[in-house]
mmCIF file of C-alpha atoms in Angstrom:
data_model
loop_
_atom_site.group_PDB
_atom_site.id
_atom_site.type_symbol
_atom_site.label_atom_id
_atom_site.label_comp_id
_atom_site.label_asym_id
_atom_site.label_seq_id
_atom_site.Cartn_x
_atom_site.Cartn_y
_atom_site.Cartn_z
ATOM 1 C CA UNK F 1 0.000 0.000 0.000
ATOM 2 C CA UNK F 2 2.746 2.397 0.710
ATOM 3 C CA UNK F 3 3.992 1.846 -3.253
ATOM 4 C CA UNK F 4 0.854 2.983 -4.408
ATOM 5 C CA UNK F 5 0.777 6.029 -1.967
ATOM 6 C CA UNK F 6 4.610 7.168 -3.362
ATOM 7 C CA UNK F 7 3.131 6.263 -6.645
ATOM 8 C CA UNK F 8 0.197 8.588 -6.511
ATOM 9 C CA UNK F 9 2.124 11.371 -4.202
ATOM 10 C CA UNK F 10 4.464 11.118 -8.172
ATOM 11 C CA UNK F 11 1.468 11.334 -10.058
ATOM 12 C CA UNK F 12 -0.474 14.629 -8.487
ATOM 13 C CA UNK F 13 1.770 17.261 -9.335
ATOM 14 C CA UNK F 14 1.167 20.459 -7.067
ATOM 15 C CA UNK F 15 -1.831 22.660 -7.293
ATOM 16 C CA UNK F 16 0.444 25.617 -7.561
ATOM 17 C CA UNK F 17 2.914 24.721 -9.562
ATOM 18 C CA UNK F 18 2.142 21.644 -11.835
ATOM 19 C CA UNK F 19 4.955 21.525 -13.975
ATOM 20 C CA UNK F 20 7.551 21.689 -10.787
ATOM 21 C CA UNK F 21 9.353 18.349 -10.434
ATOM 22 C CA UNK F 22 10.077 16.798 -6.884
ATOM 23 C CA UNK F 23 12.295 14.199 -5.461
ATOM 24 C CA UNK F 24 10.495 11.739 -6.215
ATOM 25 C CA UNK F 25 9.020 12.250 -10.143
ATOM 26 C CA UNK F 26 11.180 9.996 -11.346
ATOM 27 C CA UNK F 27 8.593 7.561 -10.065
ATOM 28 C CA UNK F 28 6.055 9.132 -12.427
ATOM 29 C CA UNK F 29 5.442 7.805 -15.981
ATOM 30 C CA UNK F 30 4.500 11.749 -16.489
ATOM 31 C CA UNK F 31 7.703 12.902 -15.070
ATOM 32 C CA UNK F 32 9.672 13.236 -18.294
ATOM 33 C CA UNK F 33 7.676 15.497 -20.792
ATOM 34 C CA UNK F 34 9.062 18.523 -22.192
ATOM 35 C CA UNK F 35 8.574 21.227 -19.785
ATOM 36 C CA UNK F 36 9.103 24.403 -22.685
ATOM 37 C CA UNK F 37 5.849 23.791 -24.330
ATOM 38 C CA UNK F 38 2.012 22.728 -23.470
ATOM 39 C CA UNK F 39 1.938 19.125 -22.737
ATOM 40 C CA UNK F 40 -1.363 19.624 -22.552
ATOM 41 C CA UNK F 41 -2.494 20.714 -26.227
ATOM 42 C CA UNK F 42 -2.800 17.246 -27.663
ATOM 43 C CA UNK F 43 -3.924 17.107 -30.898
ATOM 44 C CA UNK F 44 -6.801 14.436 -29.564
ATOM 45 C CA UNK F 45 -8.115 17.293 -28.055
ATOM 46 C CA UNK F 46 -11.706 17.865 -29.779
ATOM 47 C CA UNK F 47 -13.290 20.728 -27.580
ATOM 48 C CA UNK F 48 -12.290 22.355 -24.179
ATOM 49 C CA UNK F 49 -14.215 25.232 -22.372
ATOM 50 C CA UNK F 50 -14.837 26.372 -19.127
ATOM 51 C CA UNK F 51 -17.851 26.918 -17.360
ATOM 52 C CA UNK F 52 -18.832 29.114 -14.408
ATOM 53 C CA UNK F 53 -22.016 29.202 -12.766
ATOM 54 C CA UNK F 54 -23.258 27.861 -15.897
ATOM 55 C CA UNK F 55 -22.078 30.044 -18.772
ATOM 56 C CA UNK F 56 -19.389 28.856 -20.679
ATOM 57 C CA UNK F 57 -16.655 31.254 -20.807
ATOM 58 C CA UNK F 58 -15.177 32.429 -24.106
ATOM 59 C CA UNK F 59 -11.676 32.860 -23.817
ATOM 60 C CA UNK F 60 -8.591 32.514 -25.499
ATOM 61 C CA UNK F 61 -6.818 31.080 -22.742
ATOM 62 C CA UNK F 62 -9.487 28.492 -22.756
ATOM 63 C CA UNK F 63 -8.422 26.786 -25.819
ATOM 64 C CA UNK F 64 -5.702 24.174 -23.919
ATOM 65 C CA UNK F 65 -6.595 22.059 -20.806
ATOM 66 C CA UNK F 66 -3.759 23.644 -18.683
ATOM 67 C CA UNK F 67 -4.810 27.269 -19.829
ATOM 68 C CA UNK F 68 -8.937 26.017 -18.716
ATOM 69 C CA UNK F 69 -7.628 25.194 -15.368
ATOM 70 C CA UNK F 70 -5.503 28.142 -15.098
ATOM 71 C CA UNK F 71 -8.832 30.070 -14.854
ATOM 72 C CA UNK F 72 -10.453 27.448 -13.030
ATOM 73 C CA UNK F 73 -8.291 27.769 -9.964
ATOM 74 C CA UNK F 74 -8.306 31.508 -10.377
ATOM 75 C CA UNK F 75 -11.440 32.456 -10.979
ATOM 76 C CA UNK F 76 -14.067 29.414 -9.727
ATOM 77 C CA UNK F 77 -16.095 26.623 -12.318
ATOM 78 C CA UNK F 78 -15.079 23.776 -13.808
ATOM 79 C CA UNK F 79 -13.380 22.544 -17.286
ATOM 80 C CA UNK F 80 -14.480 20.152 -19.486
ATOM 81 C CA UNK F 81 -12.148 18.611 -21.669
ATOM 82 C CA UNK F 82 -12.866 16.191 -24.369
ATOM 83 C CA UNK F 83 -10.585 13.698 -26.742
ATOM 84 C CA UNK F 84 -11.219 11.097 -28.818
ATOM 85 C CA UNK F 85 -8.961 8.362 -29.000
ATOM 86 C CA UNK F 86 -5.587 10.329 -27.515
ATOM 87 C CA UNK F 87 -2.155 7.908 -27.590
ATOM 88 C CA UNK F 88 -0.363 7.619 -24.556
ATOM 89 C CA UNK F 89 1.859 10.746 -25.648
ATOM 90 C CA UNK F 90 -1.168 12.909 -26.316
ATOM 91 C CA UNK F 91 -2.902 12.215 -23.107
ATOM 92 C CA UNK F 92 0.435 12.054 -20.724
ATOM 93 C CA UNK F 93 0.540 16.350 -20.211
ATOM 94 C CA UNK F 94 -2.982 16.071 -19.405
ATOM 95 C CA UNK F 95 -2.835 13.291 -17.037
ATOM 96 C CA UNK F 96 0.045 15.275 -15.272
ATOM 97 C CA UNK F 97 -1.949 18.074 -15.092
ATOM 98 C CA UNK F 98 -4.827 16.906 -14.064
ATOM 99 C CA UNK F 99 -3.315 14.306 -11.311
ATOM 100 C CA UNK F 100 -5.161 10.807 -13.117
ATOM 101 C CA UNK F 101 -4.186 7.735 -12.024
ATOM 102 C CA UNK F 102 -2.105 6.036 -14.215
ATOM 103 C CA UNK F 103 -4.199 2.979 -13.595
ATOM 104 C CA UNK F 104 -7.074 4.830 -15.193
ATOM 105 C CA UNK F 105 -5.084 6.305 -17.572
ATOM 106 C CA UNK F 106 -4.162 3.347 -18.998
ATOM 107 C CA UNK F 107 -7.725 1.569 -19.809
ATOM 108 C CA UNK F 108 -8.413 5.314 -20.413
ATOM 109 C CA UNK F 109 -5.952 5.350 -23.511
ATOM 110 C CA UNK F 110 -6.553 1.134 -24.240
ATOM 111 C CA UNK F 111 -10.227 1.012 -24.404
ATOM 112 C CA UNK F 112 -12.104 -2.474 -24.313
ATOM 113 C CA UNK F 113 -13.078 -2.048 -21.072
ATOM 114 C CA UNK F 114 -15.938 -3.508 -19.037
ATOM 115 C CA UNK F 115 -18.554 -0.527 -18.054
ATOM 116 C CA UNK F 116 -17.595 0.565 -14.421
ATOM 117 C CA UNK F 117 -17.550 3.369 -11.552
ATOM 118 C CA UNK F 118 -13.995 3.276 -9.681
ATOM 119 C CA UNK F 119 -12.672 6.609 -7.379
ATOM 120 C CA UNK F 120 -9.368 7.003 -6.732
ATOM 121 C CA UNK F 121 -8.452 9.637 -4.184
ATOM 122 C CA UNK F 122 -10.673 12.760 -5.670
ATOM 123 C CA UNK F 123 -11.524 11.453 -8.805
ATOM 124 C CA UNK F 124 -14.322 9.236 -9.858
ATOM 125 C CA UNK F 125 -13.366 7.396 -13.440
ATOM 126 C CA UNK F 126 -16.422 5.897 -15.226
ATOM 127 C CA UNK F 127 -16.530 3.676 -17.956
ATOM 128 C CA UNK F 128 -19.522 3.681 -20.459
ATOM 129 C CA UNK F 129 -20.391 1.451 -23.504
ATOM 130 C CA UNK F 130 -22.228 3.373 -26.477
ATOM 131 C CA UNK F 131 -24.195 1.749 -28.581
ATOM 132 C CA UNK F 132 -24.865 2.176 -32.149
ATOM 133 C CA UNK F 133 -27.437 0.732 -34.280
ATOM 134 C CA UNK F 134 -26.399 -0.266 -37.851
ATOM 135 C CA UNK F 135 -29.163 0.037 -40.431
ATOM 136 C CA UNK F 136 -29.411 -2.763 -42.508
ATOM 137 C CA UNK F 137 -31.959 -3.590 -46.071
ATOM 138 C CA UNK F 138 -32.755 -7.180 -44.871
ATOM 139 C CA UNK F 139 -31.167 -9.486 -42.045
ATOM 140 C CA UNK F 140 -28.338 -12.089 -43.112
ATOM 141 C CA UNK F 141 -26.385 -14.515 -41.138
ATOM 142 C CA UNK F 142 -23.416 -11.842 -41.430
ATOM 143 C CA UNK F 143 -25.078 -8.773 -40.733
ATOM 144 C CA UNK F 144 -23.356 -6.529 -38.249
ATOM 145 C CA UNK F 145 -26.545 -5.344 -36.236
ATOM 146 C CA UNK F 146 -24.769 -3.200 -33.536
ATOM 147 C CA UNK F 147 -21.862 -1.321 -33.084
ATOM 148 C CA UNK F 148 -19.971 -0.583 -30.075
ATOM 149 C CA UNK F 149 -17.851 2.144 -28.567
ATOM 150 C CA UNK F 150 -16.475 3.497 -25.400
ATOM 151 C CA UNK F 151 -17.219 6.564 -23.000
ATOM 152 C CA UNK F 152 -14.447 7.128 -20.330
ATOM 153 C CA UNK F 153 -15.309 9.769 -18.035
ATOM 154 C CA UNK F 154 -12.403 11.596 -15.190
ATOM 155 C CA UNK F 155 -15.077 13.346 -13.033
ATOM 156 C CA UNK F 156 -13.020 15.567 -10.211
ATOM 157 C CA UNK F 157 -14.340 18.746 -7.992
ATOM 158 C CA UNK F 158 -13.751 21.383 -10.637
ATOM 159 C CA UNK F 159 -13.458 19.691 -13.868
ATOM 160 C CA UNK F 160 -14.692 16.693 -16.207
ATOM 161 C CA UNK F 161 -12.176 14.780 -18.908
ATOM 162 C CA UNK F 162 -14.233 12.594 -21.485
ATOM 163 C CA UNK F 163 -12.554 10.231 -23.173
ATOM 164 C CA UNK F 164 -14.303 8.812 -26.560
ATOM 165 C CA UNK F 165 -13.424 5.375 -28.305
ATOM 166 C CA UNK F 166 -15.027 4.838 -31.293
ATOM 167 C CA UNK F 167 -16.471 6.430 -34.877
ATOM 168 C CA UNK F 168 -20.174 6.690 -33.018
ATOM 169 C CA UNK F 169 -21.037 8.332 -29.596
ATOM 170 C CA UNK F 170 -19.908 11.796 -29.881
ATOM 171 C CA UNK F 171 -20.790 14.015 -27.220
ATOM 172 C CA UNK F 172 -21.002 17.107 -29.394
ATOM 173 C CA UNK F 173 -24.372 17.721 -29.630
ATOM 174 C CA UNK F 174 -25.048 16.392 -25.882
ATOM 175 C CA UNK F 175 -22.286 19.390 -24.649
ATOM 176 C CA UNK F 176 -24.456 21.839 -27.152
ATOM 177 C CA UNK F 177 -27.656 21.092 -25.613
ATOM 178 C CA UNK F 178 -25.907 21.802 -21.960
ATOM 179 C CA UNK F 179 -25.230 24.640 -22.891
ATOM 180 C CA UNK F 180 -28.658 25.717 -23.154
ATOM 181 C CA UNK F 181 -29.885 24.832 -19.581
ATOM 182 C CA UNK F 182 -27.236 26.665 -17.536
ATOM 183 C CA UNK F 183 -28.968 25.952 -14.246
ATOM 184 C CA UNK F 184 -28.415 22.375 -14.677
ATOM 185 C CA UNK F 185 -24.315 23.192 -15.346
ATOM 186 C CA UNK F 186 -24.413 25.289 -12.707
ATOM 187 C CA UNK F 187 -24.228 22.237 -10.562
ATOM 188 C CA UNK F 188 -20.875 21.377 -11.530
ATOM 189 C CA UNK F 189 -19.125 18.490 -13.147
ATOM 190 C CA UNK F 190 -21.210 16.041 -12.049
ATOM 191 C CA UNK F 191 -24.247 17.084 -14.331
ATOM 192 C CA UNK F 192 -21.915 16.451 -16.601
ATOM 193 C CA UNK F 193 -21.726 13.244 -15.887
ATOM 194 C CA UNK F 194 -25.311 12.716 -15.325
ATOM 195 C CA UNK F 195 -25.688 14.396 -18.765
ATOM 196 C CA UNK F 196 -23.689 11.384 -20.479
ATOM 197 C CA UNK F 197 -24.782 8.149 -18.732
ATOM 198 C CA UNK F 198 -28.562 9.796 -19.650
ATOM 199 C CA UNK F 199 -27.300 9.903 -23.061
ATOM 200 C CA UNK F 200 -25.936 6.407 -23.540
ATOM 201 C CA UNK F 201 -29.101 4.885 -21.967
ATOM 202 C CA UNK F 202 -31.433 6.692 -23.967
ATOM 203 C CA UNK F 203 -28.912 5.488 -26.878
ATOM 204 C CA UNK F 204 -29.738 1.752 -25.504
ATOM 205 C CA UNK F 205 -33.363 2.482 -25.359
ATOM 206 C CA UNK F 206 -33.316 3.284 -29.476
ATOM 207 C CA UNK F 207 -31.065 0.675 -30.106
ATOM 208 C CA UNK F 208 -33.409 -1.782 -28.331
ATOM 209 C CA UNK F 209 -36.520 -0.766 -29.827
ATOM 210 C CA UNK F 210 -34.292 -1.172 -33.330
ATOM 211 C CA UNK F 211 -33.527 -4.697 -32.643
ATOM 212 C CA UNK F 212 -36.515 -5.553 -31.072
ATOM 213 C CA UNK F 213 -38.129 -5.152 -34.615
ATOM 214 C CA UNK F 214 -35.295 -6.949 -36.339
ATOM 215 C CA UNK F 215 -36.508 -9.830 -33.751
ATOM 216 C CA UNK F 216 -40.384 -9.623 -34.695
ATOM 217 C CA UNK F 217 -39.423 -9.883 -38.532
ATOM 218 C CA UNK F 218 -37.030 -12.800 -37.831
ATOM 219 C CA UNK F 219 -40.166 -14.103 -35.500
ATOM 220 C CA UNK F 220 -42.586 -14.178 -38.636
ATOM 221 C CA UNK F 221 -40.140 -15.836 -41.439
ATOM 222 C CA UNK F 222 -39.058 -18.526 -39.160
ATOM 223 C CA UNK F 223 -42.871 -19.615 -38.227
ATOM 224 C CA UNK F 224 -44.226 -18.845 -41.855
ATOM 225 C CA UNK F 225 -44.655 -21.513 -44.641
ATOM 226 C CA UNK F 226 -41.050 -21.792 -45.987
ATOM 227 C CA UNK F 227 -40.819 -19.797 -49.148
ATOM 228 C CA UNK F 228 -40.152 -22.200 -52.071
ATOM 229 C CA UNK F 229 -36.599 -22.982 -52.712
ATOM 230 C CA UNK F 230 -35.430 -21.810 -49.244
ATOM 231 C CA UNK F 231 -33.877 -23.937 -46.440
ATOM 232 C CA UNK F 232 -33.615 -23.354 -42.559
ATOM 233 C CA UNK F 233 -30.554 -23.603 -42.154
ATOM 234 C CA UNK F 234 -30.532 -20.453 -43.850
ATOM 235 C CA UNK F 235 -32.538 -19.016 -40.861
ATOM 236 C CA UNK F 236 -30.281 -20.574 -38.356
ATOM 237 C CA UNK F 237 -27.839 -18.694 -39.367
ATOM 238 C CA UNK F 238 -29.521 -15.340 -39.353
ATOM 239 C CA UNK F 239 -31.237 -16.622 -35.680
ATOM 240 C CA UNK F 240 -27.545 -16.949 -34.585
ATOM 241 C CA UNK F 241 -26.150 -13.791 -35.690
ATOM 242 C CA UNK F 242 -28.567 -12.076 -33.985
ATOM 243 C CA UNK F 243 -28.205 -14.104 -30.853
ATOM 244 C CA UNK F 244 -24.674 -12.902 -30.647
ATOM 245 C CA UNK F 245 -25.324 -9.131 -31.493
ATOM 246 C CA UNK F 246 -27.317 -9.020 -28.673
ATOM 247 C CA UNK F 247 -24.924 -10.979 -26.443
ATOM 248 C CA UNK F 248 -22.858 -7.557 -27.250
ATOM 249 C CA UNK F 249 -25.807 -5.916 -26.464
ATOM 250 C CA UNK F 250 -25.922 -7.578 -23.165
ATOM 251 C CA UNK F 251 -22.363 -6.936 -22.499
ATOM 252 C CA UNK F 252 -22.583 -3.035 -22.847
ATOM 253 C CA UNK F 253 -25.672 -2.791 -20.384
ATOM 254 C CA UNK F 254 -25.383 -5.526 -17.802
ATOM 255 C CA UNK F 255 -22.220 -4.434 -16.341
ATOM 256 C CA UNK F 256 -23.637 -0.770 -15.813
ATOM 257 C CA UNK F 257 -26.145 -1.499 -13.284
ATOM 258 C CA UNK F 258 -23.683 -1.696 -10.644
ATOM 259 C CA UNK F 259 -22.341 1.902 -11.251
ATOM 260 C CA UNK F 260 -25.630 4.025 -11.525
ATOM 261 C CA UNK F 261 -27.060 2.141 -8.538
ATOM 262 C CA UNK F 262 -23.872 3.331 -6.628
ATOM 263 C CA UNK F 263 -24.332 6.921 -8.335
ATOM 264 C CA UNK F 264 -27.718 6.611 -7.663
ATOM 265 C CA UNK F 265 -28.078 5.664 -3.896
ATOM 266 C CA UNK F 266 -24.432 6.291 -2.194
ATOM 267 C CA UNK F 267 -24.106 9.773 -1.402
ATOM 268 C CA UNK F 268 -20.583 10.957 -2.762
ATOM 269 C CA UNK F 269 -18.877 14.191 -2.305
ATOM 270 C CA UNK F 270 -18.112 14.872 -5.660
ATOM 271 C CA UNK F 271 -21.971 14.638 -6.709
ATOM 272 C CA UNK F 272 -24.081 16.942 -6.157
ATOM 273 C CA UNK F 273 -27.400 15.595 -3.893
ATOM 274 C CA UNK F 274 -29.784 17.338 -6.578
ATOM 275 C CA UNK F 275 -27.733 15.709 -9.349
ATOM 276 C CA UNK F 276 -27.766 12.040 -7.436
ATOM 277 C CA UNK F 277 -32.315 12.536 -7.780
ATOM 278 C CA UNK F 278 -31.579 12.442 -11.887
ATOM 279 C CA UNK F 279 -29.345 9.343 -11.661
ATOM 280 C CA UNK F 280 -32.279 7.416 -10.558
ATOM 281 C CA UNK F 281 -34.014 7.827 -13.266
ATOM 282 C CA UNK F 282 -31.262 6.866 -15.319
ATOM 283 C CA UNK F 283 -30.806 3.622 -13.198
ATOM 284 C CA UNK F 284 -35.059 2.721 -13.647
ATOM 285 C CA UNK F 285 -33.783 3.486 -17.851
ATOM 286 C CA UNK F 286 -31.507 0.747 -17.741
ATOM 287 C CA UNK F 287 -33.088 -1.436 -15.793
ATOM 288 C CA UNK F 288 -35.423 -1.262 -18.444
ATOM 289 C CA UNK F 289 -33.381 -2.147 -21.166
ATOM 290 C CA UNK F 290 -31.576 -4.257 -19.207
ATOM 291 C CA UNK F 291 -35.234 -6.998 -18.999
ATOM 292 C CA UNK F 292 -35.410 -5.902 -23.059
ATOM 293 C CA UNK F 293 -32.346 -7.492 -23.624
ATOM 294 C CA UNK F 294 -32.515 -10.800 -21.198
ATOM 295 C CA UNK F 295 -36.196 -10.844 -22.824
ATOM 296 C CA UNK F 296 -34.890 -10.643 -26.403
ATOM 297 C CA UNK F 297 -31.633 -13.345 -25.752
ATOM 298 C CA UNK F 298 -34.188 -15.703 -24.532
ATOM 299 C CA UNK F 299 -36.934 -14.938 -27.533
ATOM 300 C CA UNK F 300 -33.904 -15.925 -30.058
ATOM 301 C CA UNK F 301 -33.495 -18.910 -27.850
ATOM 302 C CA UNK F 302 -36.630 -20.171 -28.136
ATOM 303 C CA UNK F 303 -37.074 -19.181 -31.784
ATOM 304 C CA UNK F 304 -33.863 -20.984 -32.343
ATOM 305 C CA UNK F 305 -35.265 -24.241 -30.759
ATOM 306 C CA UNK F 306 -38.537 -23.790 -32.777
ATOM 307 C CA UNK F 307 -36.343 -23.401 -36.053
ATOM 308 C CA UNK F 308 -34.222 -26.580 -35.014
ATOM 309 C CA UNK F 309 -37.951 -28.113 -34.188
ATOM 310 C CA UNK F 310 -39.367 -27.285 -37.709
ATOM 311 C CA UNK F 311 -36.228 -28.497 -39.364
ATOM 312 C CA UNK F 312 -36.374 -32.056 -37.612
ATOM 313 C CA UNK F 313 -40.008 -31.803 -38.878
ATOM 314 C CA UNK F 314 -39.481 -31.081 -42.351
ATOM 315 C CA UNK F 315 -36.497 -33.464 -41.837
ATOM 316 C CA UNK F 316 -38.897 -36.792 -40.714
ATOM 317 C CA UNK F 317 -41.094 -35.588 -43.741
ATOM 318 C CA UNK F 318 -38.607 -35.987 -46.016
ATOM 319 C CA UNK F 319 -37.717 -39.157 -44.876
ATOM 320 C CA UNK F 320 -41.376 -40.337 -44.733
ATOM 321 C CA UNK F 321 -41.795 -39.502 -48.472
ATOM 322 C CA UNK F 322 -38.462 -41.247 -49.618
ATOM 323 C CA UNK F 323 -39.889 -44.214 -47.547
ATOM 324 C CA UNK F 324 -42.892 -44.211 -49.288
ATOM 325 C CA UNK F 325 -41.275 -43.828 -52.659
ATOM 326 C CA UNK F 326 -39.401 -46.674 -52.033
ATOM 327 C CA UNK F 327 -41.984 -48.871 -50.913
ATOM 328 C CA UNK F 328 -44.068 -48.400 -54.332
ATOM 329 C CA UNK F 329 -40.994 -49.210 -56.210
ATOM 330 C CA UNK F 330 -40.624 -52.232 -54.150
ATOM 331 C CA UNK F 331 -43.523 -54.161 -55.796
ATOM 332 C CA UNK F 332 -42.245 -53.680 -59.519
ATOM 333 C CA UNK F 333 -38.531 -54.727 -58.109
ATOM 334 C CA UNK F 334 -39.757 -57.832 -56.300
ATOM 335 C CA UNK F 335 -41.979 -58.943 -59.557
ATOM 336 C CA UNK F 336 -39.363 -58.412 -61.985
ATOM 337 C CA UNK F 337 -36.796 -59.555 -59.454
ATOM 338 C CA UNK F 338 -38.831 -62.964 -59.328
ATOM 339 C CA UNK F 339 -40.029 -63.183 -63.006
ATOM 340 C CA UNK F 340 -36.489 -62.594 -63.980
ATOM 341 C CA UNK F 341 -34.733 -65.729 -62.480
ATOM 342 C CA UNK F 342 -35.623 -67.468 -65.834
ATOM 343 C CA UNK F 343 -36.620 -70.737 -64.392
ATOM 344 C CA UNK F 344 -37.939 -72.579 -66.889
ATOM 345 C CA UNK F 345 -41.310 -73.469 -65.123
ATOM 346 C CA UNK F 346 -43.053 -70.581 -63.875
ATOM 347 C CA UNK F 347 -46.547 -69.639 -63.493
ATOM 348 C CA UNK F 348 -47.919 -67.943 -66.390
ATOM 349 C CA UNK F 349 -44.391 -67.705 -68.259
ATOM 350 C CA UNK F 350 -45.464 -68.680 -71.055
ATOM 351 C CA UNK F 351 -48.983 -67.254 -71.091
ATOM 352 C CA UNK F 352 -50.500 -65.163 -74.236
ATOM 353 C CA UNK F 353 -51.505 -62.553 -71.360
ATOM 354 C CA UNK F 354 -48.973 -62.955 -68.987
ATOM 355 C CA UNK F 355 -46.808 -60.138 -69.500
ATOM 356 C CA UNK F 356 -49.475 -57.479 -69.622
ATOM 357 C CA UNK F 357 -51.375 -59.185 -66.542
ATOM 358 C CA UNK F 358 -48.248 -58.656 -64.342
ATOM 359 C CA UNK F 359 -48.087 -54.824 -65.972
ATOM 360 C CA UNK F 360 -51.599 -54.447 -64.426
ATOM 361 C CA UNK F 361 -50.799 -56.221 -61.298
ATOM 362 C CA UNK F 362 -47.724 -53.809 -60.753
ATOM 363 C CA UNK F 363 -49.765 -50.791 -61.917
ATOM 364 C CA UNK F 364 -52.668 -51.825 -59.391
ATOM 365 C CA UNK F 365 -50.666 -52.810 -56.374
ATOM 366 C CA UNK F 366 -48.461 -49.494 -56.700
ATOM 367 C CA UNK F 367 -51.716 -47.150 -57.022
ATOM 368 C CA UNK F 368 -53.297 -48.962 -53.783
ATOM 369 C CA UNK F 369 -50.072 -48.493 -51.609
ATOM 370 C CA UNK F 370 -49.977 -44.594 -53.019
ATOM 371 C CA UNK F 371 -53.373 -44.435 -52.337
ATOM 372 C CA UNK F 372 -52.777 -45.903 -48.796
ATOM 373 C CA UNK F 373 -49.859 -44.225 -47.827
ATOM 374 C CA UNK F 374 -51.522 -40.451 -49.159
ATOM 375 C CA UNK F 375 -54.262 -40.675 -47.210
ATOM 376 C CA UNK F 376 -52.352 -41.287 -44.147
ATOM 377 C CA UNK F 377 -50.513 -38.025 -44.905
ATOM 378 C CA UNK F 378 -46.780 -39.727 -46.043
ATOM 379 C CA UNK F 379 -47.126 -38.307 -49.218
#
């Protein structure tokens, strides 16, 4: 424990001077970048502002993270920073600025992490899985039904860093329409983060109501009459594809239920009690989509099991017509089997009428059995 203590006392650089090294920053993997220009202006970085009491101030000196905290610690608010995909380089200054754990850092800057809440010291990091619908003209047993990306989210008293993985899930228009209802800024960064975990659940709720459709028209071609020419196994495959995009589904909004209960219920000091109501709402959201998506994984399983059902069907009817086929052809083969030993003392061998009287025989004894075996639904 006392390794991770020096670790983070490397990390947090000091309020007052953050770029001053100490005895022990060569303990810091942020120790070493080049103190003559902005470590800070990474070219990941897609928007930065500051906001106080609710306004977002426009300011030259706004346009880096370091220069948005400059004014933060002068003159009050918070700073919101946002990147999409930074590399380790781009998102070191800021991490040294900003005193991040290198442990968040790192699945910060890696992605392909599970959704989650974790706090170390002042800062809570939060981990959110977007999802993104993919349109599609018809269902196949390849079709990519869902896309994911990734939300990470450095919530601390007077600022919020958003991390964004992925082509889909931008936060632009979400940090627009903030901007319009100062009074909910006003309550700091954790509206913030209220503001995104609202947006990725109501992102779930369209993407379920998306697939949910997908699973109604996969629903009515498995249980209709079999279009001429087609073959189940042809649904399987679609049935299965969609069993594992929502499986990915599953994985983006199961893990989450944890970390809004905790938001929602726990009282924390870095969000605000009026904030913590909204969360709650949030949580009901997901919990929501969350019974969707168990629903819809156990739908496909039993549409699966009705398509395996109707093929073992179709299957045994198959079988039942061959064997009916066969046993009509039995009678001529066991005739002319017989007649064709070419004894030379056989019954009606060398009969005037015996060749067309066994014709007929065959021709009567075949239509009987067809007739037989129709009517009891073989054929």
């Amino acid at each position: 424990m006392s390794m991770i203590r020096d670790l983070r006392a490397a990390v947090r650089p000091s309020l007052l001077h953050p770029l001053r090294k100490t005895a022990t920053a060569t303990a810091s993997p942020y120790a070493n970048y080049d103190a003559t220009r902005d470590p800070t202006a990474a070219s990941a970085v897609v928007d930065c502002a500051v906001y106080r009491e609710g306004r977002r101030i426009d300011d030259s000196d706004c346009l880096t993270p370091r220069g948005a905290m400059r004014q933060v610690r002068e003159s009050g608010g918070f700073a919101w920073i946002g990147l999409h995909e930074p590399t380790e380089a781009e998102f070191a200054g800021i991490a040294a600025e900003f005193g991040l754990h290198p442990l968040a850092v790192e699945d910060a800057v890696h992605a392909h992490q599970r959704p989650k809440l974790e706090r170390y010291d002042d800062t809570l990091f939060t981990v959110f899985k977007t999802i993104h619908y993919v349109e599609h003209a018809e269902l196949t047993a390849t079709s990519e039904v869902v896309e994911t990306g990734e939300v990470m989210v450095f919530t601390g008293p007077d600022f919020v860093i958003t991390v964004r993985h992925g082509g889909q899930g931008s936060l632009r228009n979400l940090r627009h329409r903030l901007q319009g209802e100062p009074e909910l800024l006003a309550k700091g960064p954790s509206s913030v983060l209220h503001a995104i975990a609202d947006h990725v659940v109501d992102g779930y709720i369209a993407v379920a109501d998306a697939v949910e459709l997908d699973i109604d028209q996969l629903e009515i071609d498995v249980f209709s009459p079999a279009a001429k020419g087609t073959t189940r196994g042809a649904d399987t495959g679609r049935i299965y594809q969609l069993k594992r995009e929502v499986l990915e589904f599953k994985r983006a909004v199961t893990p989450l239920l944890r970390p809004l209960q905790l938001l929602s219920e726990r009282p924390m000091r870095l969000v605000d009690p009026d904030i913590q109501k909204y969360f709650r709402d949030v949580a009901d959201h997901l919990a929501r989509v969350q019974e969707q998506v168990v629903g819809f994984d156990e739908l496909l399983n039993s549409i699966l099991q009705a398509n395996l059902a109707q093929a073992t069907v179709a299957q045994n009817e198959d079988m039942r017509k061959i064997t009916s086929w066969a046993a009509i052809v039995a009678v001529p083969t066991a005739v002319c089997g017989v007649y064709g030993m070419n004894f030379d003392h056989m019954p009606e061998l060398h009969w005037k009428y015996g060749y067309p009287m066994v014709l007929g025989g065959i021709a009567v004894i075949c239509f009987a059995i067809h007739r037989t075996l129709k009517r009891n639904g073989w054929l």
